[in-house]
Coordinates of C-alpha atoms and ligand atoms in Angstrom, one line a residue:
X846 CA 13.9 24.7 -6.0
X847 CA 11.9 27.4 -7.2
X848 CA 8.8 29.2 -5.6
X849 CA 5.6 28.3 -7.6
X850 CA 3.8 31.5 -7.9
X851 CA 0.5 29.7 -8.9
X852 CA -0.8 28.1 -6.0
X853 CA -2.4 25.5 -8.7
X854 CA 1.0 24.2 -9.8
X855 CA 1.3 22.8 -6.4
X856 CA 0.3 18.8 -6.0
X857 CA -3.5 18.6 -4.9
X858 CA -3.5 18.8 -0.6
X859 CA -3.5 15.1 0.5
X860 CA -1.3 14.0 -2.5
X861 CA 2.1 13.6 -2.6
X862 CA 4.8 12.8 -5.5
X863 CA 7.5 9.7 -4.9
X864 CA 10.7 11.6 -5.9
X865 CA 13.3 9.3 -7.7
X866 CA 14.7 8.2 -4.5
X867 CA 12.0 6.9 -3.1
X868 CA 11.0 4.4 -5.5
X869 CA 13.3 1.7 -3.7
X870 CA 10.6 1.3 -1.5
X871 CA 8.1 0.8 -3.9
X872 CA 9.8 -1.4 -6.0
X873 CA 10.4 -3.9 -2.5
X874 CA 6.8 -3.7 -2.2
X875 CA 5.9 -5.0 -5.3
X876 CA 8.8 -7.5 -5.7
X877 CA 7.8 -8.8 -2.0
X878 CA 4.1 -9.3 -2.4
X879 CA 4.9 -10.7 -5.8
X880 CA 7.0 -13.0 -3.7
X881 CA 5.4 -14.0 -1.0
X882 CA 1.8 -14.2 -2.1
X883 CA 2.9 -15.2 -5.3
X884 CA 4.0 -18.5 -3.8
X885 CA 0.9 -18.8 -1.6
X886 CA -0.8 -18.8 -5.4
X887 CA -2.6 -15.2 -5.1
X888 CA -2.9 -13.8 -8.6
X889 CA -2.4 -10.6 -9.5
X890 CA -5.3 -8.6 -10.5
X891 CA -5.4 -4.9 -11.7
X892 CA -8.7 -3.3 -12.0
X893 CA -9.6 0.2 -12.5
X894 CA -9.8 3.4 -10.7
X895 CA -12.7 4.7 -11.7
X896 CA -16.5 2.6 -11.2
X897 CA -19.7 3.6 -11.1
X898 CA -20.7 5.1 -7.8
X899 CA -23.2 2.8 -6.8
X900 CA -20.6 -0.6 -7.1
X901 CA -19.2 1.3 -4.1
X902 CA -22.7 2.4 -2.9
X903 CA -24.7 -0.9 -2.5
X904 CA -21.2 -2.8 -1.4
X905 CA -19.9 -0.7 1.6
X906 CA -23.6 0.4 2.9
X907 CA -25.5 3.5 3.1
X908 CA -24.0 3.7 6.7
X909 CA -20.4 4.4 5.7
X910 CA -17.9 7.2 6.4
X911 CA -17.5 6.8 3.2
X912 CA -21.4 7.6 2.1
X913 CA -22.3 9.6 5.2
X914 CA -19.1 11.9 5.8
X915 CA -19.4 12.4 1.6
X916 CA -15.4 10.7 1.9
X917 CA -16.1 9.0 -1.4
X918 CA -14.5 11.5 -4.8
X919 CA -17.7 10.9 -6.8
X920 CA -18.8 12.5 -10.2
X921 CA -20.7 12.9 -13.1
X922 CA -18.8 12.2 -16.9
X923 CA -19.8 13.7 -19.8
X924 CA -22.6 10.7 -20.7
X925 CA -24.2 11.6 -17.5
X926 CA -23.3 8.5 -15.3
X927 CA -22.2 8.7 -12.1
X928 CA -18.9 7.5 -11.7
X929 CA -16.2 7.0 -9.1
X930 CA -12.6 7.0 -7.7
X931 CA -12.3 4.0 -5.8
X932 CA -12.4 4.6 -2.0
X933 CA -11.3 0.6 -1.8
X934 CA -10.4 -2.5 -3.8
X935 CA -13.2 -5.2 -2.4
X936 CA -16.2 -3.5 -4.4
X937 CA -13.6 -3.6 -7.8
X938 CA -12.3 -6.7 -7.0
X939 CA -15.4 -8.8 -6.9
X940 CA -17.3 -6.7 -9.7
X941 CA -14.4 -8.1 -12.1
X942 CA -14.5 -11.4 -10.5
X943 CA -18.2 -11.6 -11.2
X944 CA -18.4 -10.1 -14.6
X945 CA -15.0 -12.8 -15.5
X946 CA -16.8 -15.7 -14.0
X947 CA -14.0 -16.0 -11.9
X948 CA -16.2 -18.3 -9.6
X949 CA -15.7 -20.9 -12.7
X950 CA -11.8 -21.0 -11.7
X951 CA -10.2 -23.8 -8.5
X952 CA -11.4 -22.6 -5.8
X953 CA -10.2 -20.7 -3.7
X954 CA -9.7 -17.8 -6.1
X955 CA -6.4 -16.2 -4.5
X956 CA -6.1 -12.0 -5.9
X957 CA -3.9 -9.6 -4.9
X958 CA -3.7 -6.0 -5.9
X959 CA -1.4 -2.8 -5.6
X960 CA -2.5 0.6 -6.3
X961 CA -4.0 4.0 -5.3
X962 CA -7.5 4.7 -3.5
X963 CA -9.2 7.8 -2.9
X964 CA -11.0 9.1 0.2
X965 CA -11.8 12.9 0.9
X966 CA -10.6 12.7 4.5
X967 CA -9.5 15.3 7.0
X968 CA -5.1 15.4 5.8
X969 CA -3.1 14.3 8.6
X970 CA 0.1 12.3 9.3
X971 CA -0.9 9.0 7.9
X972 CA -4.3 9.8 6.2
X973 CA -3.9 11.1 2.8
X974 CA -6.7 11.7 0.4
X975 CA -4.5 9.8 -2.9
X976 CA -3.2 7.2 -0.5
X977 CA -2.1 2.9 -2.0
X978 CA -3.1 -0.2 -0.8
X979 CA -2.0 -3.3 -1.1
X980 CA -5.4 -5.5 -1.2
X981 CA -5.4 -9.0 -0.9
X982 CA -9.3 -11.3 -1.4
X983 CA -9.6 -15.4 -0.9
X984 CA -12.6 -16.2 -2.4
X985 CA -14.2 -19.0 -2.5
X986 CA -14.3 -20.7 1.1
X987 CA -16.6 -20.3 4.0
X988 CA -14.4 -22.4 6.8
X989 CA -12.0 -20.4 9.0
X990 CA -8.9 -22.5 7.4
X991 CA -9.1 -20.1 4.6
X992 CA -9.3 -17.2 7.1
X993 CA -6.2 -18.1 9.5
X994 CA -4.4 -18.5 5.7
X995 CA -4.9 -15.2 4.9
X996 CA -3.9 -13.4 8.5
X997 CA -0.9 -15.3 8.3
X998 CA 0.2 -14.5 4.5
X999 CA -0.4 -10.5 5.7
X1000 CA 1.4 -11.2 8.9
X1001 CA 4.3 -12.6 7.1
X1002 CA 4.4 -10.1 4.1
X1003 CA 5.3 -7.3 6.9
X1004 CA 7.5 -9.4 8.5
X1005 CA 9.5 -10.0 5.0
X1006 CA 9.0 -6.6 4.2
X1007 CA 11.4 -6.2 7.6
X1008 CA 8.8 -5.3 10.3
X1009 CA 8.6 -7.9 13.3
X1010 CA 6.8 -6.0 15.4
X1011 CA 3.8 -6.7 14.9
X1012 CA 0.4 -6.9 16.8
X1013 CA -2.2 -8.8 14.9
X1014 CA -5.5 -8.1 16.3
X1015 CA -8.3 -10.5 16.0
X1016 CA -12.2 -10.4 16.6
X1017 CA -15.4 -10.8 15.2
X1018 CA -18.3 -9.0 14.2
X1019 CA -20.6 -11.9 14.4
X1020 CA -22.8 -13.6 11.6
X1021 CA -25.8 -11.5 10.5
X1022 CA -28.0 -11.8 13.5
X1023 CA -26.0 -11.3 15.6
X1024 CA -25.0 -7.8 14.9
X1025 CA -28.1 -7.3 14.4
X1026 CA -29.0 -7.9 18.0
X1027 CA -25.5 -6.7 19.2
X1028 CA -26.2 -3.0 17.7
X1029 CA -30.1 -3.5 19.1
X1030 CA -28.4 -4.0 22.6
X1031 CA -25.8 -0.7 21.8
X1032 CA -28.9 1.3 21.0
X1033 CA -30.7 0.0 24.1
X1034 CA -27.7 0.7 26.5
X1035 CA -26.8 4.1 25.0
X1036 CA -30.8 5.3 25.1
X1037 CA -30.5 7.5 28.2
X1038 CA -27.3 8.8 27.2
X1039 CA -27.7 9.7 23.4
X1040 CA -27.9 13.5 24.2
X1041 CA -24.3 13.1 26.1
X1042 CA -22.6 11.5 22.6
X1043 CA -20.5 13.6 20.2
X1044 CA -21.9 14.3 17.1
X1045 CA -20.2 11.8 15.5
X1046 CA -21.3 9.1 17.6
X1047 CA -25.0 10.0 17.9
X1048 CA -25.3 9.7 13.9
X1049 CA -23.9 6.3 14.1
X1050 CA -26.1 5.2 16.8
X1051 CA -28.6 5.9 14.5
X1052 CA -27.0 4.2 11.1
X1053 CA -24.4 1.5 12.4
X1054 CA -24.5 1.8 16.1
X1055 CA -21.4 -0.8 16.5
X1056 CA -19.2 2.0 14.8
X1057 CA -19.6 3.7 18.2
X1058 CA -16.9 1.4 19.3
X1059 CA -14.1 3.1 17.2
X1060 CA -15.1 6.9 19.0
X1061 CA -12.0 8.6 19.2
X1062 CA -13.7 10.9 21.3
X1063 CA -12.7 11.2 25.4
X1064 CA -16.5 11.6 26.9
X1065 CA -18.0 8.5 24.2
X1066 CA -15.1 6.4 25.3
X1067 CA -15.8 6.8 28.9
X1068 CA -19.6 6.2 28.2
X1069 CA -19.1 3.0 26.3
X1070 CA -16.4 1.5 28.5
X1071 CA -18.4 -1.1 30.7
X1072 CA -20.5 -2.1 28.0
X1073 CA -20.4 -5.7 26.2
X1074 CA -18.2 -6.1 23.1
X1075 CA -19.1 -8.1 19.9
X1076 CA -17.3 -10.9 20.8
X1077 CA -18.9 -11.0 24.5
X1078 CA -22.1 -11.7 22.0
X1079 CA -21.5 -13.9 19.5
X1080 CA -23.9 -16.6 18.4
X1081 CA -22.2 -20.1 18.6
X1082 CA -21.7 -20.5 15.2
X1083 CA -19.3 -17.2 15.0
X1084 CA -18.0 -18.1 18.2
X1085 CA -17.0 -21.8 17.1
X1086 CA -15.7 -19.8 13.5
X1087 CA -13.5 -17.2 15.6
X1088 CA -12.0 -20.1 18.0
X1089 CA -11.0 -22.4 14.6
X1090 CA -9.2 -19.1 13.1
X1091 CA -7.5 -18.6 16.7
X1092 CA -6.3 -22.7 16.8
X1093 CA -4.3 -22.2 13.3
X1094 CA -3.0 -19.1 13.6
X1095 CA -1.5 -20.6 16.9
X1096 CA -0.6 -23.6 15.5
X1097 CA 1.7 -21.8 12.9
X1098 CA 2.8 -19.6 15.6
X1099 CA 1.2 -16.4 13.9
X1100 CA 1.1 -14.2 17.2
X1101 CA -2.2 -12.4 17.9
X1102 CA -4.0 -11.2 20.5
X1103 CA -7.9 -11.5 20.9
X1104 CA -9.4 -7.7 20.5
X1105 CA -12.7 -7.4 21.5
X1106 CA -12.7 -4.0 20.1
X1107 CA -12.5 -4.7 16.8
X1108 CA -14.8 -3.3 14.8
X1109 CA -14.8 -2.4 11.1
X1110 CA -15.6 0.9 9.1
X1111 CA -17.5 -0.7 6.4
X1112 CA -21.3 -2.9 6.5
X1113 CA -20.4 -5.8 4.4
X1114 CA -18.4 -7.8 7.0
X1115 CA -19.2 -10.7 8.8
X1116 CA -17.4 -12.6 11.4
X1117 CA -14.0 -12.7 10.8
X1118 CA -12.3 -9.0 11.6
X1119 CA -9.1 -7.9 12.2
X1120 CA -6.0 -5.2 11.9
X1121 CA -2.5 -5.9 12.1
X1122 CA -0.8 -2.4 14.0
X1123 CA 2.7 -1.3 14.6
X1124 CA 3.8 -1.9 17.8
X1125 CA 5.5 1.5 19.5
X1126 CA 4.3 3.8 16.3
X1127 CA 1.7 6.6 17.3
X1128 CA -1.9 7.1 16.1
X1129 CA -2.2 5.9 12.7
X1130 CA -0.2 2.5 14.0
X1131 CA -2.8 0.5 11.9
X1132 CA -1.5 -1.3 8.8
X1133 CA -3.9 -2.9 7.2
X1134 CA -6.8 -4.4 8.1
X1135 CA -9.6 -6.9 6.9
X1136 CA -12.5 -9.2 7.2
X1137 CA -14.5 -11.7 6.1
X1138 CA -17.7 -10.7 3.6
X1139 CA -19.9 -13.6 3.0
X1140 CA -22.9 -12.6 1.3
X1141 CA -21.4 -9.6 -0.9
X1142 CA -20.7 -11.2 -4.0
X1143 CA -24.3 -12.3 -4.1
X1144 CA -25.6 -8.9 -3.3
X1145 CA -23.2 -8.0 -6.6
X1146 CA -25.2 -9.7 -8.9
X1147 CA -22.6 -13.0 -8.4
X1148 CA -23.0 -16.2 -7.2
X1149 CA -23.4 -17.0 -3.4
X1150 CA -19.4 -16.9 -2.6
X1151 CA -18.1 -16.6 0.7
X1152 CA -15.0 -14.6 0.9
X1153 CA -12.2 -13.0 3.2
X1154 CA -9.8 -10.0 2.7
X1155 CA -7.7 -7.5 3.7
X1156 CA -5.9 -4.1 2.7
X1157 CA -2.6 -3.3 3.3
X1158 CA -2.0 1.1 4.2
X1159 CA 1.4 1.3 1.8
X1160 CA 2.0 4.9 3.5
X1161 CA 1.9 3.5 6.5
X1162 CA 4.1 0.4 5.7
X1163 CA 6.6 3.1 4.6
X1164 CA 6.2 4.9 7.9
X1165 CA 6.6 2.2 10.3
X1166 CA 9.6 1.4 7.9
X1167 CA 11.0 4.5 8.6
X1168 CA 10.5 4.3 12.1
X1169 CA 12.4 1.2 12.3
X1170 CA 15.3 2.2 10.9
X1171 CA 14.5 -0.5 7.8
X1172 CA 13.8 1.7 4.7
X1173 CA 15.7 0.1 1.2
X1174 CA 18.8 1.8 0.6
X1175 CA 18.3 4.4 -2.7
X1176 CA 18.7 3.2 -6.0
X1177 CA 22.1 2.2 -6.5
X1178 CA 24.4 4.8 -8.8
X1179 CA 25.7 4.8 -12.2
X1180 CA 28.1 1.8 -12.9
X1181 CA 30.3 3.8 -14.5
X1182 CA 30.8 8.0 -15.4
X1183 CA 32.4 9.3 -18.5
X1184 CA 33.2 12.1 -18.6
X1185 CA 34.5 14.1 -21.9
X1186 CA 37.3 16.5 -21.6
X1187 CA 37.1 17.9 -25.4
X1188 CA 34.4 18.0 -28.3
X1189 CA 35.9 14.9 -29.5
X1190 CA 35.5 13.3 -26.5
X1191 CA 31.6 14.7 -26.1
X1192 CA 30.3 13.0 -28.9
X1193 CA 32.5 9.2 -28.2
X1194 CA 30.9 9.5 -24.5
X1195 CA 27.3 9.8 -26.4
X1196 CA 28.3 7.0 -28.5
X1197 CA 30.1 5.0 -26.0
X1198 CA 27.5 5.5 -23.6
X1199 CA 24.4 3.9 -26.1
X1200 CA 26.9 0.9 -26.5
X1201 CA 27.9 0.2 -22.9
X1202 CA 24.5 0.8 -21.8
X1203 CA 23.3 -3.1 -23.0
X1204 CA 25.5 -4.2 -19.9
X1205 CA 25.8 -1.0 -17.9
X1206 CA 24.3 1.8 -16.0
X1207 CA 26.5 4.4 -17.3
X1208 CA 25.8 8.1 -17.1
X1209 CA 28.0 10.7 -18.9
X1210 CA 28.6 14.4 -18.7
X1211 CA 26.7 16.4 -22.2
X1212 CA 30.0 18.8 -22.4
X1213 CA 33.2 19.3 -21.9
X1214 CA 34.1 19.3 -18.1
X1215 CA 38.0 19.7 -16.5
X1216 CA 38.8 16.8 -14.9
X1217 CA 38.2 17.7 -11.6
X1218 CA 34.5 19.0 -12.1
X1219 CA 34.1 15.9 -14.1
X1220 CA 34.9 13.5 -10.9
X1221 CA 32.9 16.0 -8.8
X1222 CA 30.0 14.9 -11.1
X1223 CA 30.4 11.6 -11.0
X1224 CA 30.7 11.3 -7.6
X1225 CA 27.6 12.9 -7.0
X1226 CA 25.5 10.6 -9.3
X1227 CA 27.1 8.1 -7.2
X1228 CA 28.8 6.5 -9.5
X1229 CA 31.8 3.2 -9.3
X1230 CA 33.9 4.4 -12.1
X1231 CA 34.7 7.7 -13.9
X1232 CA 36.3 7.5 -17.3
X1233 CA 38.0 11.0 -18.3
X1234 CA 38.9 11.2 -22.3
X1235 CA 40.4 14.4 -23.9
X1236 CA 42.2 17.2 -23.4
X1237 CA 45.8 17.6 -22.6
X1238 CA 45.6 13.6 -21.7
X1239 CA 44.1 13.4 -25.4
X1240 CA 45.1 9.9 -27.2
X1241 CA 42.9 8.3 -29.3
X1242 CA 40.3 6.2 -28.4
X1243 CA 42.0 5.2 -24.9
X1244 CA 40.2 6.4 -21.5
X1245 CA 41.3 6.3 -18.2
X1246 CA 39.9 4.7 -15.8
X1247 CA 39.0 5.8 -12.0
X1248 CA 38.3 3.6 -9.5
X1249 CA 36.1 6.0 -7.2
X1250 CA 36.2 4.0 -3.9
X1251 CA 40.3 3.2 -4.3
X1252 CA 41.5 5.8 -6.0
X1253 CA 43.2 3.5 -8.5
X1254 CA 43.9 4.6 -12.3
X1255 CA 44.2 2.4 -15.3
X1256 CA 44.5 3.4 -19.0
X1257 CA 42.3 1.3 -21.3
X1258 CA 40.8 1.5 -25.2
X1259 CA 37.0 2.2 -25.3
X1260 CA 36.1 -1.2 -26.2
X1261 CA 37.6 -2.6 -23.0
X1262 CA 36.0 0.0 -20.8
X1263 CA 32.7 -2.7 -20.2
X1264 CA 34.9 -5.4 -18.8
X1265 CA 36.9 -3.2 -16.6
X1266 CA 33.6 -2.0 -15.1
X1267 CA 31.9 -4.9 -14.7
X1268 CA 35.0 -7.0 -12.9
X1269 CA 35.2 -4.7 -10.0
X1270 CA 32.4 -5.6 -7.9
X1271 CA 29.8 -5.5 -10.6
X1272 CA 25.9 -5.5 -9.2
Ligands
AMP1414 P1 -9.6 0.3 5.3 O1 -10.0 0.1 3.8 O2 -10.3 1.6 5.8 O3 -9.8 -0.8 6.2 O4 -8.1 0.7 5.3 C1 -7.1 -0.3 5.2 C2 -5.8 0.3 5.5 O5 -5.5 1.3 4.6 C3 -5.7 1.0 6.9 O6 -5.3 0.1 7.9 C4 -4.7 2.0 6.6 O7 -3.4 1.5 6.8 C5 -4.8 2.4 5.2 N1 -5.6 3.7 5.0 C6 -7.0 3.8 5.1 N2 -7.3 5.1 4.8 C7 -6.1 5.8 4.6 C8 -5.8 7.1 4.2 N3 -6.8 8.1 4.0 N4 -4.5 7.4 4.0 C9 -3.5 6.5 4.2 N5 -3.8 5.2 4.5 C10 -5.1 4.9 4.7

């Protein structure tokens, strides 16, 4: 409403407040994870924002965005340690599942989580520096059973959440070894042509070299387009892993598509990776993404736990939402408006309002209002029913009634006021 003179009183760039009416979206977030992961027996788990640095540092490895391009909010508190806002949930996760002894639990161990991550990114439509995800970990089994499980909970969690179009992209990054020798083979076949690569693309040749496969950049794109994918070079084990994954998901009709491409941002995965996008959205079309990470709970200090994940971009849930016409109507208006027409009347519509409100929304002008501002308010707040008391229609305890949709009046004492509102179409 008003200009903010100090530019500090404006939210931090890359954060973003969710206004009252927005929260319907929020709320059928949570209810429809709770839902439908709740019945696939994923637990809630809520762990905090802030870690120390190096959970995040050992898990997501030194080659990063996160560590190179500094993307990780990262600080020193008062006792000197280094501490962190959480760039992701996987690091969290497992540190609370290894210092709980979670791994003593039936396994698999099924967690979900909902909340906000930080990264220092370049703000643009869809990248946010305060942005939420909904993070979902199976931990527990090695097989790709567990794997094709959790695609298909994700897949169907958008679909509930009213999004059928869907493109669930699948690949692998191979076991160990094999990336190993896949980014030894980049390296190899991008020698003569280093000096040619963007910036960007040159330092991961050096770090991660398979990260050059996610170049947004025109000239890396053409250099890198003839060359063999991961999946062209998978080891037989990974290969025989990815194929199992592919037989479920097809056998319960989850539709994917095989993406060579696929490559993911962070060190710790292994075999198993894969994004679900929007189909016909623009740039930031990807939704959430995942993997398997065998091997990091180990390298946490836990016991040797293989494991499979994925994160869920809730700003980008919202956007494809929008896009498809599907966002939850706004919270739904006051049952019922009373509105006070004399001092009298003020304080029985405070009164009133405390009593109704065990059954009720009910919202109620503070002062006295003529009749017609008083139905002007309540019709803006939405409301079913205005109540009017007072005035020159002043008689002791008795209200009457307005229908807002129909127009139709009835006169009725205070104490009958609940049972009127409630009758007509109650929610
Ligand atoms: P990641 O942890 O990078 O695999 O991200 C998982 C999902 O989170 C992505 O598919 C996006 O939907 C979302 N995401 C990642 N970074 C951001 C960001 N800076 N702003 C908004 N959403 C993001």
């Amino acid at each position: 409403m008003y200009a903010l003179r100090v530019m500090r009183t404006r939210a931090v760039k890359g954060t973003y407040d969710v206004l009252p009416e927005r929260q319907s979206s929020w709320h059928l977030l949570r209810d429809t994870a709770e839902r439908v992961l709740g019945r696939a027996g994923v637990e809630e788990l809520t762990t905090p924002v802030i870690e120390h640095a190096e959970l995040f540092e050992r898990s997501v490895g030194a080659s990063a965005d996160l560590v190179v391009q500094k993307e990780m909010y990262r600080f020193e508190d008062r006792g000197g340690r280094t501490l962190a806002l959480r760039p992701e949930f996987t690091a969290g996760v497992l540190r609370s599942f290894v210092e709980h002894g979670m791994h003593t639990r039936p396994t698999p161990v099924k967690l979900w989580s909902l909340g906000p991550a930080f990264r220092a990114e370049n703000v643009q439509r869809g990248r946010y520096r305060q942005f939420h995800q909904l993070n979902c970990e199976y931990l527990g089994l090695p097989g790709p059973l567990i794997d094709a499980e959790a695609i298909a909970a994700l897949h169907d969690l958008l679909v509930e959440l009213g999004l059928p179009e869907l493109r669930v992209a699948l690949g692998s990054v191979g076991d160990a070894a094999d990336r190993d020798a896949y980014n030894a083979y980049l390296r190899e076949a991008l020698d003569g042509v280093r000096d040619e690569l963007s910036p960007t693309s040159q330092e991961r040749l050096r770090l991660n070299p398979m990260r050059i496969l996610d170049a947004k950049d025109e000239n890396d794109r053409r250099l890198i387009a003839d060359l063999d994918r991961p999946l062209d070079r998978l080891g037989p084990d990974a290969r025989a892993h990815l194929d199992g994954v592919a037989e479920h998901l097809s056998a319960w009709e989850v539709p994917f598509d095989l993406a060579p491409e696929i490559v993911r941002g962070l060190d710790y995965y292994r075999r198993t990776a894969f994004e679900v996008h929007a189909v016909g959205i623009g740039a930031q079309s990807a939704l959430a993404g995942g993997g398997r990470y065998d091997g990091l709970v180990a390298s946490l200090g836990g016991p040797e736990t293989p494991a499979i994940g994925w994160a869920l971009g809730v700003e980008r849930v919202f956007d494809a939402l929008a896009q498809a016409d599907a966002v939850p109507d706004a919270p739904a208006g006051p049952d019922l408006f009373l509105v006070p027409m004399d001092d009298d009347a003020v304080r029985e519509a405070a009164t009133l309002a405390r009593t109704l409100r065990r059954e009720l929304h009910v919202r109620h002008a503070y002062q006295v209002r003529a009749p017609g501002k008083g139905l002007r308010d309540a019709d803006r707040a939405g409301a079913r029913f205005a109540a009017l008391r007072g005035g020159r229609e002043r008689s002791a305890g008795v209200w009457t009634l307005k229908n807002l949709a129909s127009g139709e009046q009835t006169e009725l004492a205070a104490d009958r006021l609940v049972d009127a509102a409630r009758k007509d179409g109650s929610r």
